[in-house]
mmCIF file of C-alpha atoms in Angstrom:
data_model
loop_
_atom_site.group_PDB
_atom_site.id
_atom_site.type_symbol
_atom_site.label_atom_id
_atom_site.label_comp_id
_atom_site.label_asym_id
_atom_site.label_seq_id
_atom_site.Cartn_x
_atom_site.Cartn_y
_atom_site.Cartn_z
ATOM 1 C CA MET A 652 0.000 0.000 0.000
ATOM 2 C CA ILE A 653 1.434 3.367 -1.049
ATOM 3 C CA LEU A 654 1.683 6.502 1.097
ATOM 4 C CA ALA A 655 -1.378 8.117 -0.528
ATOM 5 C CA ASP A 656 -3.594 5.143 0.370
ATOM 6 C CA LYS A 657 -2.234 5.021 3.918
ATOM 7 C CA ILE A 658 -2.987 8.713 4.504
ATOM 8 C CA THR A 659 -6.544 8.221 3.219
ATOM 9 C CA GLU A 660 -7.091 5.101 5.317
ATOM 10 C CA GLU A 661 -5.732 6.576 8.559
ATOM 11 C CA ARG A 662 -7.668 9.819 8.081
ATOM 12 C CA LYS A 663 -10.927 7.907 7.659
ATOM 13 C CA LYS A 664 -10.132 5.708 10.670
ATOM 14 C CA ASN A 665 -10.019 8.864 12.781
ATOM 15 C CA GLY A 666 -13.220 10.168 11.204
ATOM 16 C CA TRP A 667 -11.606 13.349 9.855
ATOM 17 C CA SER A 668 -12.453 15.153 6.647
ATOM 18 C CA GLN A 669 -9.644 16.375 4.396
ATOM 19 C CA GLU A 670 -10.229 19.887 5.733
ATOM 20 C CA GLU A 671 -10.004 18.732 9.372
ATOM 21 C CA LEU A 672 -6.714 16.934 8.724
ATOM 22 C CA ALA A 673 -5.406 19.959 6.827
ATOM 23 C CA ASN A 674 -6.213 22.255 9.765
ATOM 24 C CA GLN A 675 -4.319 20.001 12.168
ATOM 25 C CA LEU A 676 -1.295 19.912 9.865
ATOM 26 C CA GLY A 677 -1.381 23.619 9.036
ATOM 27 C CA VAL A 678 -1.799 23.078 5.286
ATOM 28 C CA SER A 679 -4.580 23.621 2.759
ATOM 29 C CA ARG A 680 -7.280 21.069 1.965
ATOM 30 C CA GLN A 681 -6.001 20.971 -1.616
ATOM 31 C CA ALA A 682 -2.598 19.814 -0.335
ATOM 32 C CA VAL A 683 -4.173 16.879 1.496
ATOM 33 C CA SER A 684 -6.248 16.062 -1.580
ATOM 34 C CA LYS A 685 -3.082 15.937 -3.711
ATOM 35 C CA TRP A 686 -1.328 13.663 -1.189
ATOM 36 C CA GLU A 687 -4.263 11.233 -1.194
ATOM 37 C CA SER A 688 -4.478 11.181 -4.991
ATOM 38 C CA ALA A 689 -0.693 10.663 -5.243
ATOM 39 C CA GLY A 690 -0.421 13.997 -7.043
ATOM 40 C CA ALA A 691 2.165 15.232 -4.526
ATOM 41 C CA VAL A 692 4.268 13.886 -1.654
ATOM 42 C CA PRO A 693 4.250 15.553 1.792
ATOM 43 C CA ASP A 694 7.561 16.821 3.141
ATOM 44 C CA LEU A 695 9.326 15.156 6.071
ATOM 45 C CA GLN A 696 7.886 17.557 8.638
ATOM 46 C CA ARG A 697 4.306 16.753 7.576
ATOM 47 C CA ILE A 698 5.055 13.022 7.612
ATOM 48 C CA LEU A 699 6.306 13.327 11.198
ATOM 49 C CA GLN A 700 3.164 15.278 12.131
ATOM 50 C CA MET A 701 0.914 12.652 10.558
ATOM 51 C CA SER A 702 2.812 9.922 12.381
ATOM 52 C CA GLU A 703 1.920 11.578 15.693
ATOM 53 C CA LEU A 704 -1.677 12.344 14.691
ATOM 54 C CA PHE A 705 -2.415 8.845 13.384
ATOM 55 C CA GLY A 706 -0.481 7.096 16.162
ATOM 56 C CA VAL A 707 1.652 5.117 13.694
ATOM 57 C CA SER A 708 5.363 4.920 12.970
ATOM 58 C CA THR A 709 7.010 6.867 10.152
ATOM 59 C CA ASP A 710 8.280 3.527 8.818
ATOM 60 C CA TYR A 711 4.711 2.403 8.254
ATOM 61 C CA LEU A 712 3.892 5.568 6.300
ATOM 62 C CA LEU A 713 7.037 5.529 4.161
ATOM 63 C CA LYS A 714 7.544 1.817 3.489
ATOM 64 C CA ASP A 715 5.063 0.464 0.950
ATOM 65 C CA GLU A 716 5.688 -3.141 2.003
ATOM 66 C CA MET A 717 4.498 -2.527 5.586
ATOM 67 C CA LYS A 718 0.846 -3.506 6.018
ATOM 68 C CA ALA A 719 -1.705 -2.380 8.585
ATOM 69 C CA GLU A 720 -1.117 -5.392 10.821
ATOM 70 C CA ASN A 721 2.516 -4.337 11.270
ATOM 71 C CA ILE A 722 1.650 -0.892 12.641
ATOM 72 C CA THR A 723 3.293 0.099 15.917
ATOM 73 C CA TYR A 724 0.843 2.311 17.745
ATOM 74 C CA HIS A 725 1.872 4.745 20.436
ATOM 75 C CA GLU A 726 -0.917 3.498 22.650
ATOM 76 C CA SER A 727 -0.716 0.107 24.248
ATOM 77 C CA THR A 728 -1.080 -2.673 21.666
ATOM 78 C CA GLU A 729 -3.597 -4.237 23.981
ATOM 79 C CA SER A 730 -6.237 -1.825 22.693
ATOM 80 C CA TYR A 731 -5.731 -3.047 19.114
ATOM 81 C CA ALA A 732 -5.644 -6.771 19.863
ATOM 82 C CA GLU A 733 -9.154 -7.001 18.392
ATOM 83 C CA PRO A 734 -10.686 -5.119 15.436
ATOM 84 C CA LEU A 735 -12.287 -1.879 16.597
ATOM 85 C CA LYS A 736 -16.054 -1.535 16.301
ATOM 86 C CA LYS A 737 -17.327 0.879 13.677
ATOM 87 C CA VAL A 738 -19.725 3.648 14.694
ATOM 88 C CA THR A 739 -22.077 4.634 11.884
ATOM 89 C CA MET A 740 -23.948 7.922 11.516
ATOM 90 C CA GLU A 741 -27.119 6.113 12.583
ATOM 91 C CA ASN A 742 -25.418 4.722 15.715
ATOM 92 C CA ALA A 743 -24.076 8.152 16.622
ATOM 93 C CA ASN A 744 -27.441 9.908 16.248
ATOM 94 C CA GLU A 745 -29.199 7.166 18.214
ATOM 95 C CA PHE A 746 -26.640 7.482 21.032
ATOM 96 C CA LEU A 747 -26.914 11.289 21.130
ATOM 97 C CA ASP A 748 -30.734 11.165 21.158
ATOM 98 C CA MET A 749 -30.700 8.557 23.915
ATOM 99 C CA LYS A 750 -28.349 10.637 26.076
ATOM 100 C CA ARG A 751 -30.287 13.851 25.443
ATOM 101 C CA ASN A 752 -33.596 12.246 26.454
ATOM 102 C CA GLY A 753 -31.935 10.324 29.269
ATOM 103 C CA SER A 754 -30.435 13.498 30.706
ATOM 104 C CA LYS A 755 -33.953 14.716 31.554
ATOM 105 C CA VAL A 756 -34.810 11.431 33.258
ATOM 106 C CA VAL A 757 -31.611 11.289 35.328
ATOM 107 C CA ALA A 758 -31.786 15.004 36.186
ATOM 108 C CA ASN A 759 -35.415 14.750 37.339
ATOM 109 C CA ALA A 760 -34.717 11.583 39.337
ATOM 110 C CA THR A 761 -31.770 13.282 41.054
ATOM 111 C CA SER A 762 -33.935 16.304 41.885
ATOM 112 C CA MET A 763 -36.602 14.001 43.323
ATOM 113 C CA CYS A 764 -34.040 12.532 45.720
ATOM 114 C CA ILE A 765 -33.045 16.031 46.854
ATOM 115 C CA LEU A 766 -36.678 17.146 47.260
ATOM 116 C CA SER A 767 -37.806 13.989 49.076
ATOM 117 C CA PRO A 768 -37.133 15.135 52.694
ATOM 118 C CA ILE A 769 -38.789 18.574 52.308
ATOM 119 C CA LEU A 770 -42.278 17.529 53.441
ATOM 120 C CA LEU A 771 -40.874 15.629 56.427
ATOM 121 C CA ILE A 772 -38.821 18.627 57.589
ATOM 122 C CA VAL A 773 -41.658 21.149 57.142
ATOM 123 C CA LEU A 774 -44.390 18.978 58.719
ATOM 124 C CA VAL A 775 -42.289 18.050 61.751
ATOM 125 C CA THR A 776 -41.314 21.683 62.443
ATOM 126 C CA MET A 777 -44.957 22.736 61.993
ATOM 127 C CA ALA A 778 -46.046 20.074 64.474
ATOM 128 C CA GLU A 779 -43.401 21.165 66.986
ATOM 129 C CA ASP A 780 -44.602 24.794 66.804
ATOM 130 C CA SER A 781 -48.270 23.705 66.848
ATOM 131 C CA VAL A 782 -48.990 25.545 63.604
ATOM 132 C CA PHE A 783 -51.536 22.855 62.697
ATOM 133 C CA HIS A 784 -53.338 20.497 65.029
ATOM 134 C CA VAL A 785 -51.263 17.520 63.917
ATOM 135 C CA SER A 786 -49.205 15.374 66.248
ATOM 136 C CA GLU A 787 -45.474 15.123 65.687
ATOM 137 C CA SER A 788 -45.675 11.361 65.163
ATOM 138 C CA LEU A 789 -48.382 11.726 62.497
ATOM 139 C CA ALA A 790 -46.358 14.447 60.753
ATOM 140 C CA THR A 791 -43.353 12.128 60.780
ATOM 141 C CA VAL A 792 -45.406 9.315 59.231
ATOM 142 C CA PHE A 793 -46.704 11.518 56.398
ATOM 143 C CA GLY A 794 -43.246 12.948 55.815
ATOM 144 C CA CYS A 795 -41.590 9.524 55.726
ATOM 145 C CA VAL A 796 -44.212 8.138 53.335
ATOM 146 C CA PHE A 797 -43.585 11.062 50.972
ATOM 147 C CA LEU A 798 -39.800 10.665 51.302
ATOM 148 C CA LEU A 799 -39.843 6.936 50.579
ATOM 149 C CA GLY A 800 -42.305 7.397 47.711
ATOM 150 C CA MET A 801 -40.101 10.009 46.034
ATOM 151 C CA VAL A 802 -36.938 7.957 46.511
ATOM 152 C CA ALA A 803 -38.658 4.807 45.204
ATOM 153 C CA ALA A 804 -39.873 6.669 42.101
ATOM 154 C CA ALA A 805 -36.381 8.105 41.541
ATOM 155 C CA VAL A 806 -34.776 4.665 41.866
ATOM 156 C CA PHE A 807 -37.308 3.302 39.358
ATOM 157 C CA LEU A 808 -36.271 6.010 36.874
ATOM 158 C CA PHE A 809 -32.561 5.335 37.457
ATOM 159 C CA ILE A 810 -32.983 1.588 36.913
ATOM 160 C CA THR A 811 -35.169 1.858 33.796
ATOM 161 C CA TYR A 812 -32.808 4.388 32.217
ATOM 162 C CA GLY A 813 -29.739 2.315 33.075
ATOM 163 C CA MET A 814 -31.239 -0.817 31.554
ATOM 164 C CA SER A 815 -32.466 0.983 28.423
ATOM 165 C CA GLU A 816 -29.002 2.383 27.652
ATOM 166 C CA SER A 817 -27.041 -0.768 28.503
ATOM 167 C CA HIS A 818 -26.815 -1.793 24.819
ATOM 168 C CA MET A 819 -24.742 1.319 24.139
ATOM 169 C CA GLU A 820 -22.555 1.429 27.227
ATOM 170 C CA HIS A 821 -19.623 0.055 25.183
ATOM 171 C CA PHE A 822 -19.214 3.538 23.683
ATOM 172 C CA GLU A 823 -18.056 4.752 27.100
ATOM 173 C CA LYS A 824 -15.923 1.722 27.957
ATOM 174 C CA GLU A 825 -14.366 0.432 24.723
ATOM 175 C CA CYS A 826 -12.320 1.963 21.918
ATOM 176 C CA PHE A 827 -14.037 2.323 18.547
ATOM 177 C CA GLU A 828 -13.723 3.873 15.107
ATOM 178 C CA THR A 829 -16.163 6.293 13.517
ATOM 179 C CA GLU A 830 -17.196 6.119 9.893
ATOM 180 C CA TYR A 831 -16.477 8.995 7.560
ATOM 181 C CA GLY A 832 -18.349 12.175 8.515
ATOM 182 C CA VAL A 833 -19.431 11.031 11.987
ATOM 183 C CA SER A 834 -16.776 12.919 13.945
ATOM 184 C CA GLY A 835 -17.390 16.051 11.891
ATOM 185 C CA MET A 836 -21.124 15.906 12.619
ATOM 186 C CA VAL A 837 -20.567 15.351 16.349
ATOM 187 C CA ARG A 838 -17.961 18.115 16.495
ATOM 188 C CA GLU A 839 -20.384 20.551 14.864
ATOM 189 C CA LYS A 840 -23.147 19.664 17.330
ATOM 190 C CA LYS A 841 -20.755 19.961 20.263
ATOM 191 C CA ASP A 842 -19.591 23.405 19.156
ATOM 192 C CA SER A 843 -23.181 24.624 18.780
ATOM 193 C CA TYR A 844 -24.084 23.201 22.223
ATOM 194 C CA GLU A 845 -21.076 24.742 23.984
ATOM 195 C CA PRO A 846 -22.817 28.082 24.835
ATOM 196 C CA ILE A 847 -25.785 26.172 26.314
ATOM 197 C CA PHE A 848 -23.424 24.011 28.376
ATOM 198 C CA ILE A 849 -21.512 27.021 29.699
ATOM 199 C CA ARG A 850 -24.700 28.930 30.548
ATOM 200 C CA GLY A 851 -26.368 25.908 32.175
ATOM 201 C CA THR A 852 -23.283 25.089 34.238
ATOM 202 C CA ALA A 853 -22.903 28.698 35.374
ATOM 203 C CA VAL A 854 -26.575 29.033 36.380
ATOM 204 C CA GLY A 855 -26.542 25.642 38.123
ATOM 205 C CA VAL A 856 -23.463 26.468 40.195
ATOM 206 C CA VAL A 857 -24.838 29.925 41.097
ATOM 207 C CA LEU A 858 -28.138 28.380 42.262
ATOM 208 C CA CYS A 859 -26.273 25.859 44.425
ATOM 209 C CA ILE A 860 -24.383 28.746 46.063
ATOM 210 C CA LEU A 861 -27.495 30.918 46.534
ATOM 211 C CA ALA A 862 -29.487 28.008 47.981
ATOM 212 C CA VAL A 863 -28.126 28.690 51.485
ATOM 213 C CA ILE A 864 -29.524 32.248 51.599
ATOM 214 C CA PRO A 865 -32.946 31.282 53.080
ATOM 215 C CA THR A 866 -31.325 29.414 55.984
ATOM 216 C CA ILE A 867 -28.880 32.270 56.621
ATOM 217 C CA ILE A 868 -31.791 34.742 56.776
ATOM 218 C CA ALA A 869 -33.777 32.468 59.101
ATOM 219 C CA GLU A 870 -30.783 32.041 61.417
ATOM 220 C CA SER A 871 -29.990 35.763 61.496
ATOM 221 C CA MET A 872 -33.608 36.605 62.376
ATOM 222 C CA GLU A 873 -33.675 33.894 65.074
ATOM 223 C CA ALA A 874 -36.879 32.608 63.506
ATOM 224 C CA SER A 875 -39.010 29.874 65.020
ATOM 225 C CA ASP A 876 -38.513 26.214 64.133
ATOM 226 C CA TYR A 877 -41.385 26.413 61.651
ATOM 227 C CA TYR A 878 -39.723 29.157 59.604
ATOM 228 C CA CYS A 879 -36.357 27.402 59.892
ATOM 229 C CA GLY A 880 -37.984 24.274 58.472
ATOM 230 C CA ILE A 881 -39.389 26.253 55.549
ATOM 231 C CA SER A 882 -35.959 27.820 54.935
ATOM 232 C CA VAL A 883 -34.388 24.366 54.745
ATOM 233 C CA GLY A 884 -37.147 23.328 52.344
ATOM 234 C CA LEU A 885 -36.356 26.344 50.149
ATOM 235 C CA LEU A 886 -32.655 25.446 50.307
ATOM 236 C CA LEU A 887 -33.378 21.941 49.024
ATOM 237 C CA PHE A 888 -35.778 23.249 46.362
ATOM 238 C CA ILE A 889 -33.249 25.727 44.924
ATOM 239 C CA LEU A 890 -30.504 23.101 45.191
ATOM 240 C CA ALA A 891 -32.668 20.611 43.275
ATOM 241 C CA ILE A 892 -33.098 23.093 40.408
ATOM 242 C CA GLY A 893 -29.358 23.829 40.284
ATOM 243 C CA VAL A 894 -28.369 20.165 40.309
ATOM 244 C CA ASN A 895 -31.012 19.408 37.679
ATOM 245 C CA LEU A 896 -29.409 21.928 35.333
ATOM 246 C CA LEU A 897 -25.896 20.617 35.995
ATOM 247 C CA VAL A 898 -26.896 17.005 35.323
ATOM 248 C CA ARG A 899 -28.795 17.853 32.124
ATOM 249 C CA VAL A 900 -26.086 19.885 30.418
ATOM 250 C CA GLY A 901 -23.329 17.639 31.788
ATOM 251 C CA MET A 902 -24.810 14.460 30.317
ATOM 252 C CA VAL A 903 -25.361 16.017 26.885
ATOM 253 C CA LYS A 904 -21.813 17.416 26.836
ATOM 254 C CA SER A 905 -20.501 14.023 27.961
ATOM 255 C CA SER A 906 -22.284 12.302 25.048
ATOM 256 C CA TYR A 907 -20.337 14.426 22.551
ATOM 257 C CA ASP A 908 -17.047 13.737 24.354
ATOM 258 C CA THR A 909 -17.843 10.006 24.296
ATOM 259 C CA LEU A 910 -18.237 9.851 20.509
ATOM 260 C CA LEU A 911 -15.238 12.114 19.916
ATOM 261 C CA GLN A 912 -13.235 10.093 22.479
ATOM 262 C CA GLU A 913 -12.144 13.235 24.288
ATOM 263 C CA GLY A 914 -11.858 14.273 27.937
ATOM 264 C CA GLU A 915 -12.571 11.281 30.178
ATOM 265 C CA TYR A 916 -13.288 9.065 27.158
ATOM 266 C CA THR A 917 -9.975 9.083 25.302
ATOM 267 C CA LYS A 918 -8.565 5.722 24.235
ATOM 268 C CA GLU A 919 -5.838 6.087 26.842
ATOM 269 C CA GLU A 920 -8.339 6.786 29.650
ATOM 270 C CA LYS A 921 -10.451 3.789 28.620
ATOM 271 C CA LEU A 922 -7.386 1.538 28.746
ATOM 272 C CA PHE A 923 -6.465 2.859 32.181
ATOM 273 C CA LYS A 924 -10.026 2.309 33.400
ATOM 274 C CA LYS A 925 -9.959 -1.311 32.237
ATOM 275 C CA LYS A 926 -6.694 -1.851 34.078
ATOM 276 C CA THR A 927 -7.911 -0.124 37.251
ATOM 277 C CA ASP A 928 -11.319 -1.856 37.419
ATOM 278 C CA THR A 929 -9.843 -4.726 39.444
ATOM 279 C CA PHE A 930 -8.181 -2.300 41.844
ATOM 280 C CA SER A 931 -11.468 -0.418 42.321
ATOM 281 C CA GLY A 932 -13.414 -3.597 43.057
ATOM 282 C CA VAL A 933 -10.854 -4.893 45.570
ATOM 283 C CA TYR A 934 -10.549 -1.482 47.254
ATOM 284 C CA TRP A 935 -14.268 -1.008 47.890
ATOM 285 C CA CYS A 936 -14.751 -4.621 49.012
ATOM 286 C CA LEU A 937 -11.972 -4.148 51.573
ATOM 287 C CA THR A 938 -13.460 -0.817 52.663
ATOM 288 C CA THR A 939 -16.869 -2.419 53.201
ATOM 289 C CA ALA A 940 -15.306 -5.299 55.145
ATOM 290 C CA ILE A 941 -13.380 -2.885 57.388
ATOM 291 C CA TYR A 942 -16.499 -0.763 57.971
ATOM 292 C CA LEU A 943 -18.685 -3.741 58.913
ATOM 293 C CA ALA A 944 -16.012 -5.364 61.082
ATOM 294 C CA TRP A 945 -15.324 -2.132 62.988
ATOM 295 C CA SER A 946 -19.031 -1.325 63.351
ATOM 296 C CA PHE A 947 -20.081 -4.748 64.642
ATOM 297 C CA TRP A 948 -17.035 -4.994 66.917
ATOM 298 C CA THR A 949 -17.590 -1.619 68.588
ATOM 299 C CA MET A 950 -21.327 -1.136 67.855
ATOM 300 C CA SER A 951 -20.476 2.554 67.403
ATOM 301 C CA TRP A 952 -22.409 3.111 64.190
ATOM 302 C CA ASP A 953 -22.576 6.837 64.941
ATOM 303 C CA ILE A 954 -18.766 7.005 64.598
ATOM 304 C CA THR A 955 -17.837 4.345 62.046
ATOM 305 C CA TRP A 956 -19.576 6.197 59.187
ATOM 306 C CA ILE A 957 -16.399 8.295 58.998
ATOM 307 C CA VAL A 958 -14.861 5.373 57.079
ATOM 308 C CA TRP A 959 -16.749 6.366 53.899
ATOM 309 C CA PRO A 960 -15.626 9.990 53.395
ATOM 310 C CA VAL A 961 -12.052 8.997 54.303
ATOM 311 C CA ALA A 962 -12.203 6.038 51.902
ATOM 312 C CA GLY A 963 -13.566 8.270 49.130
ATOM 313 C CA VAL A 964 -10.739 10.804 49.414
ATOM 314 C CA LEU A 965 -8.117 8.056 49.763
ATOM 315 C CA PHE A 966 -9.519 6.226 46.726
ATOM 316 C CA ALA A 967 -9.125 9.294 44.505
ATOM 317 C CA ALA A 968 -5.506 9.702 45.633
ATOM 318 C CA LEU A 969 -4.627 6.015 45.190
ATOM 319 C CA LEU A 970 -6.338 5.854 41.791
ATOM 320 C CA GLY A 971 -4.249 8.807 40.645
ATOM 321 C CA VAL A 972 -1.071 7.024 41.763
ATOM 322 C CA VAL A 973 -2.121 3.788 40.012
ATOM 323 C CA LYS A 974 -2.814 5.657 36.751
ATOM 324 C CA MET A 975 0.544 7.426 36.969
ATOM 325 C CA VAL A 976 2.378 4.121 37.498
ATOM 326 C CA LEU A 977 0.535 2.489 34.581
ATOM 327 C CA LYS A 978 1.230 5.466 32.328
ATOM 328 C CA ASN A 979 4.936 5.512 33.194
ATOM 329 C CA GLY A 980 5.117 1.762 32.657
ATOM 330 C CA SER A 981 3.493 1.954 29.224
ATOM 331 C CA GLU A 982 5.789 4.808 28.166
ATOM 332 C CA THR A 983 8.863 2.864 29.305
ATOM 333 C CA GLN A 984 7.702 -0.203 27.383
ATOM 334 C CA HIS A 985 7.111 1.904 24.272
ATOM 335 C CA TYR A 986 10.630 3.356 24.297
ATOM 336 C CA ILE A 987 12.160 -0.064 24.892
#
């Protein structure tokens, strides 16, 4: 296979148009077109650039006798042990539609979990201040029924969404190739969505910050328990709206990153995740065992909960170290 054919093949594997490749190389689209039609030969600098962009060796590009199976990729060869799945335009649009619709479901379910204790808090504080002629125990019953009902409905939404999208979860976990034009289409949609993502994220974060204002006002005015309960309810209500916005725009943005294999979904990150899955499973099993053993031994359940926030922070630190070790190891192996 000659250089022209190899450039065409590798460009299509990455889902780039001639113009996209030209922009990355700093040349005109006509130059790329000439290379692919064997009307011209790129200079050494461009060949080196393409070697880095395509993740192949310069030997593969320059030597006609070298075939695709002899390519030496910069990423771990483990990712190319099997043929990569192809993502068609239909697959991509189906995935984006599913994530866009699913973002509403997940966002609403998350908000329901946040809103679930509001009635319990308000009713109990009303009963304590004798605002209504309702006993505290009856207020607690009504509040708990509402809380459990909301949480149960939210869990139902989480489960149904998770099961409905399971047939496409490989996009987030496995490496794949996109057919010609797919990456360009996704990139265009991502660019047009960027202002919405920025605005939604900004508004969501601001609402989460402003949510504490009602409780601050109630505390400063030394209000009764009833008004304090309402202020907490307002806090949760505003927080639910803010989180809803963050989840919605975050999931849509994440769907574009998934298909473009950017951010947390690059081929390298997917490989690291596969390698760290075992570590994650062992770590959390050990954490659970330690928590249960300590709790049953001391029966101090009001203290042993501290295991979870400590374990969460420690997990993030250890996972970072594991990724760094794996990355250094793969780089060393590549140079050898």
